[in-house]
Coordinates of C-alpha atoms and ligand atoms in Angstrom, one line a residue:
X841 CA 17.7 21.6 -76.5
X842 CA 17.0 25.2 -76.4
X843 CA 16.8 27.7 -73.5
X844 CA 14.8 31.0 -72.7
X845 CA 15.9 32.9 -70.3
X846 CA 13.7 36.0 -69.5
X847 CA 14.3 38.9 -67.3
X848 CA 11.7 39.2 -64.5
X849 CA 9.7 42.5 -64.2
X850 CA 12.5 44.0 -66.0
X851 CA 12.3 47.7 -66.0
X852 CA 11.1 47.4 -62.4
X853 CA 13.9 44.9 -61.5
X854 CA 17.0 47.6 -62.9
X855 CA 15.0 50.7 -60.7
X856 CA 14.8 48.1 -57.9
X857 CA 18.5 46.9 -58.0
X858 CA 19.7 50.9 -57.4
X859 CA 16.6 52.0 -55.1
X860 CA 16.3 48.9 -52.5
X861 CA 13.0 50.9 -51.2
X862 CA 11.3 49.9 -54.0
X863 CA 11.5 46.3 -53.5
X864 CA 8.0 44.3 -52.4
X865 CA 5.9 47.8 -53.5
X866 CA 4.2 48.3 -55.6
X867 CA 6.0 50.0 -58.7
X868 CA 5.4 51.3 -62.7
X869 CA 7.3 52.3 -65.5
X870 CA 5.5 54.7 -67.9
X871 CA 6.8 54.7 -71.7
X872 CA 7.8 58.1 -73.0
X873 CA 7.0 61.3 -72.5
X874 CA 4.7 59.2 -69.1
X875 CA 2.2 58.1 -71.2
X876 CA 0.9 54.7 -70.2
X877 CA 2.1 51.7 -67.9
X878 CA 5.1 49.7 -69.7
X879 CA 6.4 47.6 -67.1
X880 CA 4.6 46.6 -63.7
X881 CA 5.8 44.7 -60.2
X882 CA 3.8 42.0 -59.5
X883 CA 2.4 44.1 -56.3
X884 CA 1.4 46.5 -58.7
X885 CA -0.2 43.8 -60.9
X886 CA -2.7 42.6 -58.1
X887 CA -3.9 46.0 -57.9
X888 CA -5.5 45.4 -60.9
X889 CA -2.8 47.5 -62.9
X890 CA -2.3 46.5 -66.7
X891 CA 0.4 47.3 -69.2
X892 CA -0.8 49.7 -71.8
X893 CA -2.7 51.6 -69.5
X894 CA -2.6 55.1 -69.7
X895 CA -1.3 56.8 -66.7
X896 CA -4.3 59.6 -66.5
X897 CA -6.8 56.7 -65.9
X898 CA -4.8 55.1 -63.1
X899 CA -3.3 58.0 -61.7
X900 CA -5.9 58.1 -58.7
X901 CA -5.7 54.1 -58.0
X902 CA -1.9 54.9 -57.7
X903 CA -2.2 57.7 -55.2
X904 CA -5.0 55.8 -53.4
X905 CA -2.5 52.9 -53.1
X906 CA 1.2 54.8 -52.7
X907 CA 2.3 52.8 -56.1
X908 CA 5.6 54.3 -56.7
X909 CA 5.6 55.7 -60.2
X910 CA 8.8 56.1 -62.6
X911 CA 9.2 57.7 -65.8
X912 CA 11.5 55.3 -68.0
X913 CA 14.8 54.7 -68.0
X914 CA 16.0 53.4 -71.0
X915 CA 19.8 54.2 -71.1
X916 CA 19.7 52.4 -67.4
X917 CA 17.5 49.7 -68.8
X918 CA 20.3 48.9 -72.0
X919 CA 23.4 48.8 -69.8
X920 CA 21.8 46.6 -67.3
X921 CA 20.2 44.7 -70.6
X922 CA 23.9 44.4 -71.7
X923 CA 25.5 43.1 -68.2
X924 CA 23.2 40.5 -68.1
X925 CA 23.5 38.9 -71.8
X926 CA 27.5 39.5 -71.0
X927 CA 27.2 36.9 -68.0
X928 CA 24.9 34.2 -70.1
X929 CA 27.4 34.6 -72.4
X930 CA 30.3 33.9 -70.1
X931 CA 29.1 30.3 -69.6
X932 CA 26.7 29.2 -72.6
X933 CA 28.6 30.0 -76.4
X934 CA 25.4 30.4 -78.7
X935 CA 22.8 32.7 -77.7
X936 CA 20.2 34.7 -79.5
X937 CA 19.5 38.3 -78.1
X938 CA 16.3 38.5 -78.7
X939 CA 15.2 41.6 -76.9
X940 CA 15.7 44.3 -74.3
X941 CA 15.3 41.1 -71.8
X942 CA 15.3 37.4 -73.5
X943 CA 17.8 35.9 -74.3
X944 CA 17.7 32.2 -76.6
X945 CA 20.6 29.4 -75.8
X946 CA 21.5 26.8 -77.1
X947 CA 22.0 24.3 -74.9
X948 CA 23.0 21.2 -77.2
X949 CA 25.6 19.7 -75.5
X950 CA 23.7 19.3 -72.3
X951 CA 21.9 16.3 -70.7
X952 CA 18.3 16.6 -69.5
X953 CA 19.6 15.4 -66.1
X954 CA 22.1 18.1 -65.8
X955 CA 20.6 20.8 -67.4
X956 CA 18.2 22.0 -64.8
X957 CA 20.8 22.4 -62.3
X958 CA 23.2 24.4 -64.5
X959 CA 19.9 26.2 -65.3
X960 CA 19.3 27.2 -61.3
X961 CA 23.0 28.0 -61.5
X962 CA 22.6 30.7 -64.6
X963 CA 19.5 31.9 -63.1
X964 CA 21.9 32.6 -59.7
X965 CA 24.9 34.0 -61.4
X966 CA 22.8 36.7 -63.2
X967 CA 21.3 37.4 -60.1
X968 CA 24.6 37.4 -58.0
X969 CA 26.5 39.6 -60.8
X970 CA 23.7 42.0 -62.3
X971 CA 20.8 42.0 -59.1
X972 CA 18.3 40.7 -62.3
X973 CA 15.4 38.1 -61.3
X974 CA 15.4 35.6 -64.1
X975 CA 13.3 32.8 -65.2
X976 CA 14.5 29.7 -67.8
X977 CA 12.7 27.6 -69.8
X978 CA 13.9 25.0 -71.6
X979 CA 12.2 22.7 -74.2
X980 CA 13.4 20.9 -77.4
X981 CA 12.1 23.8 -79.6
X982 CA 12.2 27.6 -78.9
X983 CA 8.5 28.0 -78.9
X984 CA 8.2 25.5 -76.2
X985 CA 10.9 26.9 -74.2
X986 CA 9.4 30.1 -74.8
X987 CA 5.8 28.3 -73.1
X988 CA 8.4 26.6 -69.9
X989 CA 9.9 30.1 -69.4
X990 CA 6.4 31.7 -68.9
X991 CA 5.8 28.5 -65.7
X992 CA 9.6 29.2 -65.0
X993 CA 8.4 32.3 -64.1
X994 CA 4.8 31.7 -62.8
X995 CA 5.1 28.9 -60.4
X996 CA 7.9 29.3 -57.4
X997 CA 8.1 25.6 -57.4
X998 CA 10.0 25.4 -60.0
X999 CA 12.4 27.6 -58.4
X1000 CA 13.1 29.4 -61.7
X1001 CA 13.8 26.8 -64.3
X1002 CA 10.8 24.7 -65.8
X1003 CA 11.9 22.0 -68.4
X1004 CA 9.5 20.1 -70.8
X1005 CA 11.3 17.3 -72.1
X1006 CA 9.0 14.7 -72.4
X1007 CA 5.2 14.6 -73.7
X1008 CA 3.2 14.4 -70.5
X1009 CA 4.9 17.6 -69.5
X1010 CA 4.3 19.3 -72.8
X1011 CA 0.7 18.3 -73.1
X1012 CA -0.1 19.6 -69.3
X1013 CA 1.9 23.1 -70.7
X1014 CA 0.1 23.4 -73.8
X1015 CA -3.6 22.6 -72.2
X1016 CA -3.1 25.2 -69.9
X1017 CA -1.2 28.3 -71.9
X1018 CA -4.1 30.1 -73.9
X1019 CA -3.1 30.3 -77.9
X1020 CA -2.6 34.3 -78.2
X1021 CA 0.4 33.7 -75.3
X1022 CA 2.3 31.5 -77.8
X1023 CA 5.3 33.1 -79.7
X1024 CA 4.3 33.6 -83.0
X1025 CA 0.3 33.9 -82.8
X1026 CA -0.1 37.6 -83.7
X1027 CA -2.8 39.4 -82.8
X1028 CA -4.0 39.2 -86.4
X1029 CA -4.1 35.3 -86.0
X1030 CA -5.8 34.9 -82.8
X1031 CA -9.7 36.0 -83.7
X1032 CA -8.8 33.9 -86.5
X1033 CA -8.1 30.5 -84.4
X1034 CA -10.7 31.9 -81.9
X1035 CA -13.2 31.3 -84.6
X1036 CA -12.9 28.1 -85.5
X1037 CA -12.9 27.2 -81.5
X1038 CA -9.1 27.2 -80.9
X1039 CA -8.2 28.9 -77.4
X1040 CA -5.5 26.8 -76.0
X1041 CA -2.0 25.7 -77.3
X1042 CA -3.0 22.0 -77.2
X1043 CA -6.3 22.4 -79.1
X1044 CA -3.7 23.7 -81.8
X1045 CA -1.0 21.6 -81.6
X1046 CA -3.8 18.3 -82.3
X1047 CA -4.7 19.8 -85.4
X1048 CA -4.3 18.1 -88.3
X1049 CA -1.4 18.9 -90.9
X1050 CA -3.6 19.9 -93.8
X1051 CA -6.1 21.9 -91.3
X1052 CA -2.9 24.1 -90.0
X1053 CA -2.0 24.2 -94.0
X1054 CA -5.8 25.3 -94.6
X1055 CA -6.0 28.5 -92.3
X1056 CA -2.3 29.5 -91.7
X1057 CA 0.2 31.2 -93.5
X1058 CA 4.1 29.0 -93.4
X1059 CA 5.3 30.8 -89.8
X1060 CA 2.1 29.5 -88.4
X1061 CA 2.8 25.8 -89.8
X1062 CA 6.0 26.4 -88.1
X1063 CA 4.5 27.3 -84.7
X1064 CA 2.4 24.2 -85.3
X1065 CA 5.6 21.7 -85.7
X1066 CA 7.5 23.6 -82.8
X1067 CA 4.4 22.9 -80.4
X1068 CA 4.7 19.6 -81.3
X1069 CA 8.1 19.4 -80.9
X1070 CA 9.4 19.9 -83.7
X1071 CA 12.5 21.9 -83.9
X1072 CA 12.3 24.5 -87.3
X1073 CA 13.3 28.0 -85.6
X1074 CA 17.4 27.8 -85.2
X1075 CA 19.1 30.1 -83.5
X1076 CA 20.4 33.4 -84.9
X1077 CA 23.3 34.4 -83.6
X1078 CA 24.1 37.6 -86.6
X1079 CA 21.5 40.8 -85.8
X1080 CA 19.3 41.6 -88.6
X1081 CA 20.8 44.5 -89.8
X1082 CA 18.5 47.7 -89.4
X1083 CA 16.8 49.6 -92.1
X1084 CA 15.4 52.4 -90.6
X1085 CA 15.9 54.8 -87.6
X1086 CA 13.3 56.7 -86.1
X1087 CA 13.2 60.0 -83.6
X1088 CA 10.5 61.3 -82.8
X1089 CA 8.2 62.4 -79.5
X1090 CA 5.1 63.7 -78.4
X1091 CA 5.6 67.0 -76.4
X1092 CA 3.8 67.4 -72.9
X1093 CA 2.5 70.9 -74.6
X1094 CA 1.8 71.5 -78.1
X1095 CA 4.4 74.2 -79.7
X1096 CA 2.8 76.7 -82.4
X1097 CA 6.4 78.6 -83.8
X1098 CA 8.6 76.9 -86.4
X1099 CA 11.1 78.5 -84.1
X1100 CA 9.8 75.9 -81.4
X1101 CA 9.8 73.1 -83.7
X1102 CA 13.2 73.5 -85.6
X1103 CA 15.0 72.9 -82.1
X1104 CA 12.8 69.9 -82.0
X1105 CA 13.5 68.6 -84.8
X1106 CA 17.3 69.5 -84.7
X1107 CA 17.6 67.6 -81.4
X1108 CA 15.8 64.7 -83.3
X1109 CA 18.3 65.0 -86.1
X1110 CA 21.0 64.8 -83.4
X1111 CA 19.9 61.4 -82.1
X1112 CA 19.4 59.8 -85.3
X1113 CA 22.6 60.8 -87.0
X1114 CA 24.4 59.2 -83.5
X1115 CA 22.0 56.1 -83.7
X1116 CA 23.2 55.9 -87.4
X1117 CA 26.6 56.0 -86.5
X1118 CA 26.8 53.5 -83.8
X1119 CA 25.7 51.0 -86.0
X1120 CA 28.0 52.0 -88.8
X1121 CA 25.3 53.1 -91.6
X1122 CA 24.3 56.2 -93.8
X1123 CA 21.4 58.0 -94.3
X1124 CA 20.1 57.6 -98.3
X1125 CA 17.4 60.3 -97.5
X1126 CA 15.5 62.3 -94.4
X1127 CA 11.4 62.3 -94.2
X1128 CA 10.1 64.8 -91.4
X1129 CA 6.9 64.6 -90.1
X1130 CA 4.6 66.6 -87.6
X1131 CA 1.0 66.5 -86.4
X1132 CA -1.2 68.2 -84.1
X1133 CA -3.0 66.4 -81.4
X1134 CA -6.0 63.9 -82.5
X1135 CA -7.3 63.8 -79.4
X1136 CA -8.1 67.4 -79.6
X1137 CA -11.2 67.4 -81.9
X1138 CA -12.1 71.1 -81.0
X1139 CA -9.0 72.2 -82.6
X1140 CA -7.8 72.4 -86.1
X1141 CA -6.0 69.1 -87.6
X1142 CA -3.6 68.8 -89.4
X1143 CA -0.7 66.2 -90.7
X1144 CA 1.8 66.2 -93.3
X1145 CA 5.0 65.0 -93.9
X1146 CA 8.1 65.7 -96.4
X1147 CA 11.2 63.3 -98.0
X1148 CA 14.3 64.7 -99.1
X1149 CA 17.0 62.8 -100.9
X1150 CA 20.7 63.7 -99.5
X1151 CA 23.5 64.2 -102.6
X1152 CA 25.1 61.4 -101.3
X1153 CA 24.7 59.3 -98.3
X1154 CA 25.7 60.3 -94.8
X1155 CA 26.5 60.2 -91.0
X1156 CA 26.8 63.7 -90.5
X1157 CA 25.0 65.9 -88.2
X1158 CA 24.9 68.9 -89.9
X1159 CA 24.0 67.6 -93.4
X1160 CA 21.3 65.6 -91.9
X1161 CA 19.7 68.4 -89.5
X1162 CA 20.2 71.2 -92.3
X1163 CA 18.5 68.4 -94.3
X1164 CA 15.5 68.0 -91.9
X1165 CA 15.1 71.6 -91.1
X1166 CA 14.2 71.8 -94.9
X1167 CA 11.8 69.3 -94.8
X1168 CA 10.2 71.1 -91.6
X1169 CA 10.0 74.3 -93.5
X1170 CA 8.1 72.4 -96.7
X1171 CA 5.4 70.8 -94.0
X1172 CA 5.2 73.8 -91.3
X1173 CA 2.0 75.7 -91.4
X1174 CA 1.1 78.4 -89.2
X1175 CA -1.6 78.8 -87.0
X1176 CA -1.8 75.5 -86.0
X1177 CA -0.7 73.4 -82.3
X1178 CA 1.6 70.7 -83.0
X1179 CA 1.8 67.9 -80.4
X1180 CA 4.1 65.4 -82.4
X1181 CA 7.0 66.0 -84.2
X1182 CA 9.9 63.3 -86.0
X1183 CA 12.4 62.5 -88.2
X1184 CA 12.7 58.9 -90.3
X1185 CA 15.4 57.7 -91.7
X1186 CA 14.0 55.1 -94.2
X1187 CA 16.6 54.3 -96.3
X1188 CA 20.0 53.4 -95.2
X1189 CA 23.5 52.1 -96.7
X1190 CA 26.6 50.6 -95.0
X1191 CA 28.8 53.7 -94.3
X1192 CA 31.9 51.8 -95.3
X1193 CA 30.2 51.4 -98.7
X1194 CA 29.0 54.6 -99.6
X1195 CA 28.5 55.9 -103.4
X1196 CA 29.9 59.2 -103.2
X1197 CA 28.8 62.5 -105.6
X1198 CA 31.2 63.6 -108.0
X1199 CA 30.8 67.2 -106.8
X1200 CA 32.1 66.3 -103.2
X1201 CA 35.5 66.6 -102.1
X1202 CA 37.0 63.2 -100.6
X1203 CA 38.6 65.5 -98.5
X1204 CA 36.0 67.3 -96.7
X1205 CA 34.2 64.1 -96.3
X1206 CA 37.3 62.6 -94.2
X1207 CA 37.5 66.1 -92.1
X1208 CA 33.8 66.0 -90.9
X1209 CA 33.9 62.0 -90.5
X1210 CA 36.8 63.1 -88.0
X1211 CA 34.9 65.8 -86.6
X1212 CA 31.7 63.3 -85.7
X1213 CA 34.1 61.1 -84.4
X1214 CA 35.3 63.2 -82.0
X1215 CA 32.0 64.7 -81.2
X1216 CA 30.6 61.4 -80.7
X1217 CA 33.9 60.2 -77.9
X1218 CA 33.2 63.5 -76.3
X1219 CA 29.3 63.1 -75.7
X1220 CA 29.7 59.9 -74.2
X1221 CA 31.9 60.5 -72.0
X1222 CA 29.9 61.1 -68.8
X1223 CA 31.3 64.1 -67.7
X1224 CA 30.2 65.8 -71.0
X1225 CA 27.3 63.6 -71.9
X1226 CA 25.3 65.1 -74.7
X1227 CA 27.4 69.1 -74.1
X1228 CA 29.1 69.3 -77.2
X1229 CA 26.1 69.9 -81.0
X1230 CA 25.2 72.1 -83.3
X1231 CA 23.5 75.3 -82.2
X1232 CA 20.0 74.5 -83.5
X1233 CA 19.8 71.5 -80.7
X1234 CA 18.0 72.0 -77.7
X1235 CA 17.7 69.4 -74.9
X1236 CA 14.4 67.4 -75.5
X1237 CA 14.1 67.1 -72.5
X1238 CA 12.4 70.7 -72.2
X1239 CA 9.6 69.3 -74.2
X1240 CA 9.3 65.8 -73.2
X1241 CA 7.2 64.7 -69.5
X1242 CA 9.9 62.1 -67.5
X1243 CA 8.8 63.8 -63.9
X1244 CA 9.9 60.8 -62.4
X1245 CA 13.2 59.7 -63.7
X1246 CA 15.8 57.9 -61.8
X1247 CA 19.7 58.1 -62.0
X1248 CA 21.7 57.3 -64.6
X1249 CA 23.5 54.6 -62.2
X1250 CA 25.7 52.4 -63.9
X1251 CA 26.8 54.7 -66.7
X1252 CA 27.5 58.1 -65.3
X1253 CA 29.7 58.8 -62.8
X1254 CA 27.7 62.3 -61.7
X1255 CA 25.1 59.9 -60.9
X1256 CA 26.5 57.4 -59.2
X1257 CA 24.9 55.6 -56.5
X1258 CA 25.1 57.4 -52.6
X1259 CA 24.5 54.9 -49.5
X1260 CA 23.6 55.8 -46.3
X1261 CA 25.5 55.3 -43.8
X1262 CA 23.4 57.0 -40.9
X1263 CA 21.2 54.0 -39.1
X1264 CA 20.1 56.5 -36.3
Ligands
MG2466 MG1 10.5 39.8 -69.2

């Protein structure tokens, strides 16, 4: 049997854990730079609030209302991310991380008479140890646990854990979940199945073999067994190992000098040569790319981007900014307003494994290795966070819109969290 357990209004739940005001408000979470709604409370949601909208159109609704509004968090968002898959962890051995807030479990070795208790259990441990809502599903497949987590979540009866484990149960969940909310049915699929008068999971699942074979590719057969439970999707415990990192940002004005955008793209540099680091790989090359707004169809467009191969792969800061600064130079045009700016770093090689240049010293390479090191320990520290880089950087944060960002609670100290005492 597998399990899903899925964070409840999860960006809203972390603010809410260190800001008790927020708690039965309405709240949002805009993505970057306060562009559009990314997470909503469920007060917010019966407002008529959707994710994806942008914040412009709803800004009025949310005044008219007193919705409280937050820029995102997402340092906050990871550690509290990371506190709760530590505590599933402590009491079930296999599970899958499968993003920011689901987790997959295998849950094997339990009975289906004990498992929804030791479900409710879970659900209350995370919430005792992190402050996180939760909801569990759990199925005999990880699609269908997927569907159980989703009426987990929906229906209060089933105070947080919703098990299908028989075939009344999963024909009543599949009759009622429309197709495009199944895991797997992309967005590509779903006009597809739509057309040939599929809307609900059930209507799907009672099609025949060859008809699936007909019209889908082999994931969608797979979705197909798993409805019908059918285990095929195990779970995978090793990450997939990343082969790209990306930096980049629109800015809340557009910047015209390549003065402007070389401390952009510096800072950018910065993030992705950490990012590259932390997960032990090195750069093969550096693309830049910039463009000016698209939205802005009374002014001049214009896009380009540039690659440049590195002599030999790297981790390093400075090769990689001094790298990306070069590639900025190639694209830069003057006279034109740039709202978007980024650096990708599409090609990447274990840095333990690294096929060095024959024109390179060993030597130096072990001194700056050192150096990054010790740039990296002293950054995250949280007295120092982000204090120590190269002079090109400049803090993003000049350029970027987060008006409304909370504290950094739980990961440093200068923001730890102040209670009130005073009840008069
Ligand atoms: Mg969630």
């Amino acid at each position: 049997m597998y399990g899903l357990i899925d964070c409840n209004n999860f960006f809203v739940s972390c603010e809410r854990v260190f800001n008790p005001r927020l708690r039965n408000k309405p709240v949002i979470v805009l993505s970057n730079n306060d562009g559009c709604a990314v997470a909503l409370s469920n007060e917010a949601k019966a407002l008529g609030l959707k994710r994806g909208m942008p914040y412009f159109k709803i800004k009025d609704l949310c005044n008219q209302h007193d919705v409280s509004v937050l820029s995102g968090n997402h340092k906050l968002y990871g550690d509290m991310s990371a506190r709760v898959m530590a505590t599933i962890s402590a009491t079930i051995d296999e599970i899958e991380v499968y993003s920011v807030d689901e987790a997959f479990l295998d849950l094997s070795g339990h009975t289906t008479d004990s498992v929804v208790d030791m479900g409710r259990e879970l659900v209350r441990n995370i919430r005792r140890s992190t402050g996180i809502p939760t909801s569990l599903g759990i199925a005999p497949t990880k699609t269908l646990a997927k569907i159980a987590s989703h009426f987990a979540k929906k229906y209060p009866g089933y105070r947080s854990v919703c098990l299908i484990d028989n075939v009344d149960k999963r024909i009543k969940a599949l009759e009622l979940t429309p197709i495009g909310d199944v895991w797997g049915i992309g967005r590509r699929l779903l006009p597809k199945l739509n057309m040939v008068g599929i809307d609900t999971a059930l209507q799907f699942a009672q099609l025949k073999e060859s008809d699936v074979k007909r019209i889908m590719n082999v994931n969608g057969l797979r979705t197909w067994a798993e409805l019908n439970g059918q285990s095929c999707i195990a779970i995978e415990q090793e990450e997939a190992p990343r082969k790209q990192v990306c930096c980049s940002r629109s800015f809340n004005r557009c910047l015209e000098t390549i003065d402007e955008l070389t401390q952009a793209v510096a800072s950018f540099a910065t993030i992705a040569s950490r990012k590259l680091r932390e997960q032990n790989l090195a750069a093969v090359s550096v693309s830049v790319f910039i463009h000016t707004n698209a939205f802005r169809k009374d002014l001049e467009q214009y896009f380009n981007s540039a690659h440049r191969q590195l002599p030999e792969p790297s981790v390093d800061t400075m090769t990689i900014t001094a790298t990306a600064i070069d590639c900025l130079k190639a694209v830069y045009r003057k006279g034109y307003l740039y709202k978007k700016v980024g650096i990708m770093i599409t090609e990447v090689v274990d840095a333990d494994h690294i096929q060095t240049s024959l024109f390179t010293e060993p030597h130096d390479r072990e001194r700056r290795k050192r150096l990054m090191n010790v740039l990296d320990n002293i950054n995250s520290t949280s007295i120092a966070h982000d204090k120590v880089h190269i002079a090109s950087y400049d803090s993003v944060r000049d350029y970027i819109k987060c008006d409304n960002k909370s504290p950094l609670y739980s990961t440093h100290l200068t923001d730890i969290i102040t209670v009130n005492c005073n009840n008069g």
